[in-house]
Each structure stands twice: as C-alpha cells, then as structure tokens.
Short mmCIF file of C-alpha atoms in Angstrom, two decimals:
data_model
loop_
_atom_site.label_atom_id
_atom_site.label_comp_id
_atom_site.label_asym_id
_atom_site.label_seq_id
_atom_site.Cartn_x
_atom_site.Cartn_y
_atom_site.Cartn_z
CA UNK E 1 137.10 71.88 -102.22
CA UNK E 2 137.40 72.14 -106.13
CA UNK E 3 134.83 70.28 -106.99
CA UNK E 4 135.39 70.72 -110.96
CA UNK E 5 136.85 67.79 -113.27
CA UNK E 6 138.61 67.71 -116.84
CA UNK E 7 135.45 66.44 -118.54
CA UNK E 8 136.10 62.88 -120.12
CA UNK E 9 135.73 62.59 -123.75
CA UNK E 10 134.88 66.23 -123.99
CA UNK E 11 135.31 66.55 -128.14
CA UNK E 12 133.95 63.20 -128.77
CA UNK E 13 131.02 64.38 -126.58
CA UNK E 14 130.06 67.74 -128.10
CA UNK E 15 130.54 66.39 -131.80
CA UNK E 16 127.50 62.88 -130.65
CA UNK E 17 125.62 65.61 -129.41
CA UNK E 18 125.54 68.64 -131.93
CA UNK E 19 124.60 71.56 -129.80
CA UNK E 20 123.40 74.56 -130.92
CA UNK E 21 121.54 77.61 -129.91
CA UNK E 22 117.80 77.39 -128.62
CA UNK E 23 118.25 73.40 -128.62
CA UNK E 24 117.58 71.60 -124.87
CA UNK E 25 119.57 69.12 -123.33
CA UNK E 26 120.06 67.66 -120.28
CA UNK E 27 123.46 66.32 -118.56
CA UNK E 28 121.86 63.39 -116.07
CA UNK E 29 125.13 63.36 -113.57
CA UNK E 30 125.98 67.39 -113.73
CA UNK E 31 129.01 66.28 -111.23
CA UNK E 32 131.75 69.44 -112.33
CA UNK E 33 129.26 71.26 -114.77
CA UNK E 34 132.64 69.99 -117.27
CA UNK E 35 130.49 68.80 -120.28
CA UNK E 36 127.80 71.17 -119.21
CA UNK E 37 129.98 73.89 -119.91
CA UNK E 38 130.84 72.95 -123.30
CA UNK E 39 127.14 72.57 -124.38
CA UNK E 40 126.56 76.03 -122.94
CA UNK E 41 129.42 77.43 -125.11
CA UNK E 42 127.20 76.38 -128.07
CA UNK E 43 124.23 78.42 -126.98
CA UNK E 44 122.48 75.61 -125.78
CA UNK E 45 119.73 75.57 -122.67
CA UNK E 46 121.18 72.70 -120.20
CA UNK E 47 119.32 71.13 -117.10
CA UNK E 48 121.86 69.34 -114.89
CA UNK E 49 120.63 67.03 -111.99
CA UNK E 50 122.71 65.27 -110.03
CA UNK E 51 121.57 63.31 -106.95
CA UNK E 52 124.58 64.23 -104.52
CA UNK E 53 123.66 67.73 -102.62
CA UNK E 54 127.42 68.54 -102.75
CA UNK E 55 127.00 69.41 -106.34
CA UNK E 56 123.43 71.24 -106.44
CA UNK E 57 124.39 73.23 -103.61
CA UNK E 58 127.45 74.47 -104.97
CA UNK E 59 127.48 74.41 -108.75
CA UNK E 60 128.02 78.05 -110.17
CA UNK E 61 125.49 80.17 -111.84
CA UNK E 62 125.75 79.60 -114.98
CA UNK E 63 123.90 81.46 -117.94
CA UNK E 64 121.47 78.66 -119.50
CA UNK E 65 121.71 75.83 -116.81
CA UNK E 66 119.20 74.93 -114.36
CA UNK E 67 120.40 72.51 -111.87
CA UNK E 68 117.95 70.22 -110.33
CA UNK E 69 118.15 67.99 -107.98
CA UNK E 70 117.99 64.03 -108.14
CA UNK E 71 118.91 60.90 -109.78
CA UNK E 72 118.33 60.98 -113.27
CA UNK E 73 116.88 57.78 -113.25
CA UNK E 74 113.92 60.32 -112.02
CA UNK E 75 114.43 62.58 -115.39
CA UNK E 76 110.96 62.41 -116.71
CA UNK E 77 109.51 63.43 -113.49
CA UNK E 78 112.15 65.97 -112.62
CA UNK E 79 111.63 67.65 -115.97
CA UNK E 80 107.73 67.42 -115.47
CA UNK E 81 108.27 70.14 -112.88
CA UNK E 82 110.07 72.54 -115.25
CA UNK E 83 107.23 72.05 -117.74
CA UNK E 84 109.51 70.74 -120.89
CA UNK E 85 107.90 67.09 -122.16
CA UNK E 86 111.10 66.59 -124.80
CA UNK E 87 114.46 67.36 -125.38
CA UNK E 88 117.11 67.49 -127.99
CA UNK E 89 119.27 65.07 -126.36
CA UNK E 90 120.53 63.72 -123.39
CA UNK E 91 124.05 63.06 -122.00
CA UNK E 92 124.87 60.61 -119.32
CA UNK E 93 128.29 60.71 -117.67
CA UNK E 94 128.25 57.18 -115.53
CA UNK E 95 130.18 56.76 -112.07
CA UNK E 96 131.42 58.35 -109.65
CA UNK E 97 133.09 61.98 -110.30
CA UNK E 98 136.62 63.00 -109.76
CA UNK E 99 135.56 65.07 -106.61
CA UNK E 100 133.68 62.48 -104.85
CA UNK E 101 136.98 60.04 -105.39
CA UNK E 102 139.26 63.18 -104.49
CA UNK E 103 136.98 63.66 -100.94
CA UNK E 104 138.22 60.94 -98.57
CA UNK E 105 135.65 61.55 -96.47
CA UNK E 106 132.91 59.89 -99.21
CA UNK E 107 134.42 56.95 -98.32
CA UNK E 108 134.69 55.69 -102.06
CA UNK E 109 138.49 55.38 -101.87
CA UNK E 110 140.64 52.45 -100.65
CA UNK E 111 143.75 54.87 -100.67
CA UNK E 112 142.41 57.25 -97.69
CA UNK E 113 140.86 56.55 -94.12
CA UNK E 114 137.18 57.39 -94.11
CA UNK E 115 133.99 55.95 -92.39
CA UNK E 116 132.23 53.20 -94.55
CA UNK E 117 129.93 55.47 -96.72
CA UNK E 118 129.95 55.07 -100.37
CA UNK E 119 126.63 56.84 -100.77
CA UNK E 120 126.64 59.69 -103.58
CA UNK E 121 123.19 60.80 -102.76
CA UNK E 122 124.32 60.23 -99.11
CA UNK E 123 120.94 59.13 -98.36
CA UNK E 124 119.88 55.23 -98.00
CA UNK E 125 121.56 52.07 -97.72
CA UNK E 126 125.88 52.62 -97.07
CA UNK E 127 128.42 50.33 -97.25
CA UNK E 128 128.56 50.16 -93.79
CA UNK E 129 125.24 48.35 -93.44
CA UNK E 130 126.33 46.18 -96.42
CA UNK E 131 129.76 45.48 -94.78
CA UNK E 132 128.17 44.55 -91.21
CA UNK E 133 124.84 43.68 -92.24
CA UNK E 134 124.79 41.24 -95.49
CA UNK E 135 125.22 37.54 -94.93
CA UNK E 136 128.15 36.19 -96.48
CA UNK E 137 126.65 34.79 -99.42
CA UNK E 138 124.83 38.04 -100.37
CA UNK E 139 128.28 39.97 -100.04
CA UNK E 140 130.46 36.94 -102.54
CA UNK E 141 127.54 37.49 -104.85
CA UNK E 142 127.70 41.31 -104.85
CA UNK E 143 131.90 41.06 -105.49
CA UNK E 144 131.24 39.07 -108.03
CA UNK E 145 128.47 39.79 -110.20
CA UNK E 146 129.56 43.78 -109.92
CA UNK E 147 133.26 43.04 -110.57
CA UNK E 148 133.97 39.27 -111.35
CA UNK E 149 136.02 39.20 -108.35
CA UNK E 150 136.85 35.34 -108.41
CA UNK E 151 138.08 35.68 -104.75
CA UNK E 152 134.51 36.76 -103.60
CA UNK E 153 133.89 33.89 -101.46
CA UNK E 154 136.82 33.77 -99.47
CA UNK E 155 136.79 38.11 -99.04
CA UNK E 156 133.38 37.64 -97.68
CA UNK E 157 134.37 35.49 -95.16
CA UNK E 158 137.00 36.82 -94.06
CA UNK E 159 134.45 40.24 -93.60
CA UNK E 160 132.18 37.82 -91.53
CA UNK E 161 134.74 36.35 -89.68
CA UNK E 162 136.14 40.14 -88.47
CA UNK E 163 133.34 41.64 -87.96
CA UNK E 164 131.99 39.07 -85.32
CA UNK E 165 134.92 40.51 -83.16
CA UNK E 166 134.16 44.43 -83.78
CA UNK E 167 132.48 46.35 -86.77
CA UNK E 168 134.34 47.21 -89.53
CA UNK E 169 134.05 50.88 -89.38
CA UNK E 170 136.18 52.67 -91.93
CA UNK E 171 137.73 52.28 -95.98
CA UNK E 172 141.54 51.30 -94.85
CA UNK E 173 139.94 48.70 -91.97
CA UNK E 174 138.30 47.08 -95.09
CA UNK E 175 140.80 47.89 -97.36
CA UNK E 176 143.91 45.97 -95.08
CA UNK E 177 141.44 43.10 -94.44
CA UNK E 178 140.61 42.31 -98.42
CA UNK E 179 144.15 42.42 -98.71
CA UNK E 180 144.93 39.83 -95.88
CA UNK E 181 142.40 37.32 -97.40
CA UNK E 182 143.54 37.78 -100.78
CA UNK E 183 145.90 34.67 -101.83
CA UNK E 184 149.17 34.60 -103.46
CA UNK E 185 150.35 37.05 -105.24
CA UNK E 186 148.28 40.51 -106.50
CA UNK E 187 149.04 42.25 -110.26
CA UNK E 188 151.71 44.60 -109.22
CA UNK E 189 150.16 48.12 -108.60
CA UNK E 190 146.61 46.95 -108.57
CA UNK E 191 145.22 47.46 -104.77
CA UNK E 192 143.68 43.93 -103.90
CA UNK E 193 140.89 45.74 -102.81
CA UNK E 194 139.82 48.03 -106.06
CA UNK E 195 137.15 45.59 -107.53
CA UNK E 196 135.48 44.91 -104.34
CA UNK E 197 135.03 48.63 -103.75
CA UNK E 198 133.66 49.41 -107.27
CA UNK E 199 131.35 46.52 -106.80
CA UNK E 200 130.02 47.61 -102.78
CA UNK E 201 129.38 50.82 -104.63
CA UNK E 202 127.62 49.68 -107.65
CA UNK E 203 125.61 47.90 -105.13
CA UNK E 204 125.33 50.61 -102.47
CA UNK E 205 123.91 53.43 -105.38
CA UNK E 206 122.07 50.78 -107.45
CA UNK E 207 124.20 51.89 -110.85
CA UNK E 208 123.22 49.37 -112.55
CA UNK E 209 119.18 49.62 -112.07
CA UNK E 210 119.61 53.73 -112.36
CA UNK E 211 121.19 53.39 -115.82
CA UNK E 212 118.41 51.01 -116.92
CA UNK E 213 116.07 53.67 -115.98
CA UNK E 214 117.85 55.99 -117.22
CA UNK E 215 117.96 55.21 -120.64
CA UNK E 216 113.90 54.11 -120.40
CA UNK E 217 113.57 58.04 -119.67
CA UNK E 218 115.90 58.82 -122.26
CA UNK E 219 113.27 57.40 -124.81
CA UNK E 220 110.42 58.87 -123.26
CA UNK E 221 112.29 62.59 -123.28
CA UNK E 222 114.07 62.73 -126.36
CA UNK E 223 112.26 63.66 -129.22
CA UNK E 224 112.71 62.58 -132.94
CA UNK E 225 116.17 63.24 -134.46
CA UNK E 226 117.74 63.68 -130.89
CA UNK E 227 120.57 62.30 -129.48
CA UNK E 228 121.53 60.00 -126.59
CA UNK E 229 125.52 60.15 -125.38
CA UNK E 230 126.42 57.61 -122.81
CA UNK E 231 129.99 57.69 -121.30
CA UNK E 232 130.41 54.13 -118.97
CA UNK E 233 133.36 53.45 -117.41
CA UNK E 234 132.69 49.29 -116.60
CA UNK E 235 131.83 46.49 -118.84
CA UNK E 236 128.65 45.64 -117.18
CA UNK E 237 127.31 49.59 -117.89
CA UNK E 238 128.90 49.17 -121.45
CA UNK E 239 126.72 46.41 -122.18
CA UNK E 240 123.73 47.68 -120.45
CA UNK E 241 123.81 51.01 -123.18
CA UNK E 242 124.80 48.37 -126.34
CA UNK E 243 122.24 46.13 -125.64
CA UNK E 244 119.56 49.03 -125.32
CA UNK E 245 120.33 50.91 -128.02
CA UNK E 246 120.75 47.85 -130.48
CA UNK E 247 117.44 46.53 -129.37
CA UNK E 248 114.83 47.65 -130.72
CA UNK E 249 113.99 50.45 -128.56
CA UNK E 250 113.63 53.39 -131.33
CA UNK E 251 117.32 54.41 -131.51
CA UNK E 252 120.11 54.45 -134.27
CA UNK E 253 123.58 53.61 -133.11
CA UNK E 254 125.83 56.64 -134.31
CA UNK E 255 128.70 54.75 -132.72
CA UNK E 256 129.64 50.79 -134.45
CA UNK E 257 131.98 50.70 -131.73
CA UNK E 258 132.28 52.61 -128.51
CA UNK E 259 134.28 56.12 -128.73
CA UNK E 260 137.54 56.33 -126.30
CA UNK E 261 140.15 57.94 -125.34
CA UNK E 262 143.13 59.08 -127.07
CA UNK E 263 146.53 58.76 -126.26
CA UNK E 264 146.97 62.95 -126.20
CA UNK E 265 143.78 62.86 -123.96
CA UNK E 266 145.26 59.90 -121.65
CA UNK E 267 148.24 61.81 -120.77
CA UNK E 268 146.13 64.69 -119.57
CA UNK E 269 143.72 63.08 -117.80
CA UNK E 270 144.61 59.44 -116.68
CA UNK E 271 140.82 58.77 -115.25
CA UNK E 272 139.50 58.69 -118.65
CA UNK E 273 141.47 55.46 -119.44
CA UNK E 274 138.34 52.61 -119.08
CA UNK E 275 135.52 55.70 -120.62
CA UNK E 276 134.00 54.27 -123.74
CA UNK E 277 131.02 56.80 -125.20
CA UNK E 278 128.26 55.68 -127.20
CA UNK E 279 126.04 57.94 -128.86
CA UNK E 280 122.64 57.11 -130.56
CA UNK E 281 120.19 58.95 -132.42
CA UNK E 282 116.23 58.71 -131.48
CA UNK E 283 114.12 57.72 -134.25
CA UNK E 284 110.62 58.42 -135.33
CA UNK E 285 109.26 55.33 -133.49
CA UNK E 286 110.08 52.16 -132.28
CA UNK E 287 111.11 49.61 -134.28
CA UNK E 288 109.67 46.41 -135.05
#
C-alpha cells in the first residue's frame, strides 16, 4: 500500500513554522512523511515518531529525518534518547492519517468490512473490547462526550441488546446495527454511524489525553522563540490547543483565529475540510 497523503494545510504549515537550515523540529504523527518533507526541503533536521509500526517500518530514507518510534505524547523521553533537550519547533498533525482510513483492515472505517480494531498503535485496548466489553452507560457516555451524539443512549443499547445473542465482530456488523437504532430520518449522505466511530476511536487511542500531553512536552522541548503548529480536525482537539496556548502556559498565539482550508486546497484534497491549524510561538517564560 501507498501509504503517503497530500499533507493538509501544507503552505499554512511551513509559513507557522519558518524552517530553515541547521534548525530542529519534530513532526509528532510522521503518518506520510507529507509535512516532513516540506520542512526537509528547507534544510531543516526533522525527527518523526509516530506510534503505528506501519509507518516506522516503512517510511523512506530520507536525508535529515530520523524516525522514531512512539506516541508523541512520549516526545520528551523519546528525544532524551537522541540526546537533543530543545527544539525549534514542533508540529502536530492530529487524527488518524489518510492510509490508516484507506486500509480497511484498521478497522477505522464504517464504509468497509473489517474486524473491530481501531487501534493505530495496534497495541492495547480495541474497539472490540469496548464494543463487547463496556456497560451500556460507559459506551452512551463515550458517543457522547467524544461526538455529542444525542442518540448515545439508545445506540448503546441496542449494542447491549445484540451482543447478548453473539459478539459483534466486525465495522459493517456495527455499522448496520447503529443504523437500525438510529430514529427517523438521517442528514442525507451522512452515515448514521460516522460520529460513533470517531468517538470509539477517540476513546480506543486516548486522543484526547495524548494531545494534552502532547502539548505539556511541547513546552518542555521547545526552546525560546520556537514555534508550536497544531492541525485538529474536531472541536473538542480545537479547544484543547486554544485553551492551552491562551492560558498562560508561556506561548504567543500567532494565529487570532484558527488557519483553514481554502477553497483551491478543498477541491484537491476533500479530507482537509474540518483541519483548522493553530500556530504559537514559545516565549521566554511562563507567564503570570
């Protein structure tokens, strides 16, 4: 498989950032090596990690990237093992990647038959186990709190009620059965089932508790006059970078509002429609 993407917000992305040669960065969700690439063409020294072994086993040599393996929730430990302490600035690319969507058998995809996976490290907790495993009420609160779904309680019973007969094993099983409990009428085009599996795999890869992380290691790693580029792709992650780096926590907001895509960019690349980039520059300290 191709595993390489059009890189979202590519322009908007190299212009936050301001690479040039001999200055560090790293890309916290490598996924296609797309932004990576563009920092490279600068002259600049990239470490990529990625936690799914898909994309550190196969990404391409590449002059001035060193791919490492993990979440980047890990950065400051990761980059403890290559001996740098600070960086010029950090990107993070949130969600899943076009390949993993593309690859039925990741299971992230409502569209395609696949086992019950949703795992992009493909270690830990799957959606499987979640699925089978939860008690109803921990499964409404999961549908809604990761993607307002206001028909969370009834989906989740309907899940219980199945899965006392037989396990539900596979994407379209779950898929056909969110649709069957949905009521009324659906927004034409819009699978019944889409926010329940962006919230199971919000849930399933802890997004929400990596980015928090994230952006803690962000201002431990980036030094003084660096810069922080976040592209989210859900409200919830959108408000997670806003709040951080409007409060307090020793960055400047280069961004009033967040960056997205244009109309020539939306006809090329559809997936980029919900991206929203924020970009902040790391200041001396902390402030008070």
């Amino acid at each position: 498989m191709d595993y390489s993407h059009i890189p979202v917000l590519a322009n908007e992305v190299v212009e936050g950032l301001d690479p040039k040669p001999g200055k560090v960065f790293i890309d916290g969700t490598l996924g296609g090596a797309g932004h990576t690439r563009l920092l490279l063409e600068k002259g600049a020294q990239v470490y990529g990690i990625d936690q799914d072994p898909f994309v550190t086993s196969r990404t391409p040599e590449l002059p001035g990237l060193t791919v490492l393996k993990g979440n980047y929730r890990d950065m400051v430990e990761l980059m403890q093992e290559t001996g740098i302490s600070q960086v010029d600035g950090i990107l993070l690319d949130i969600g899943v990647s076009s390949f993993q969507l593309d690859d039925a058998s990741r299971g992230f995809s409502y569209h395609e038959d696949a086992p019950l996976d949703m795992r992009m490290s493909q270690e830990g907790l799957s959606a499987y186990e979640v699925i089978n495993g939860y008690d109803p009420e921990e499964i409404a609160a999961i549908l809604y709190e990761y993607a307002e779904e206001r028909h969370s309680r009834r989906i989740a019973r309907y899940i219980v009620e199945a899965r006392q007969k037989k396990p539900i094993e596979t994407t379209t099983e779950l898929a056909a059965l969110i649709k069957r409990a949905y009521p009324g009428q659906h927004a034409r085009g819009i699978h019944p089932a889409r926010r329940s599996f962006q919230a199971l795999r919000i849930h399933v890869n802890d997004e929400l508790g990596a980015l928090k992380d994230g952006l803690q290691a962000a201002k431990t790693l980036i030094e003084p006059g660096g810069r922080l580029a976040v592209i989210s792709f859900h409200s919830l992650e959108d408000r997670i970078v806003k709040q951080f780096v409007k409060g307090n926590n020793g960055f400047k907001p280069l961004t009033k509002r967040p960056v997205e895509a244009t109309e020539e960019e939306l006809e090329h690349n559809p997936r980029s429609r919900s991206a929203k980039l924020r970009v902040a520059e790391r200041t001396e300290e902390d402030q008070e």
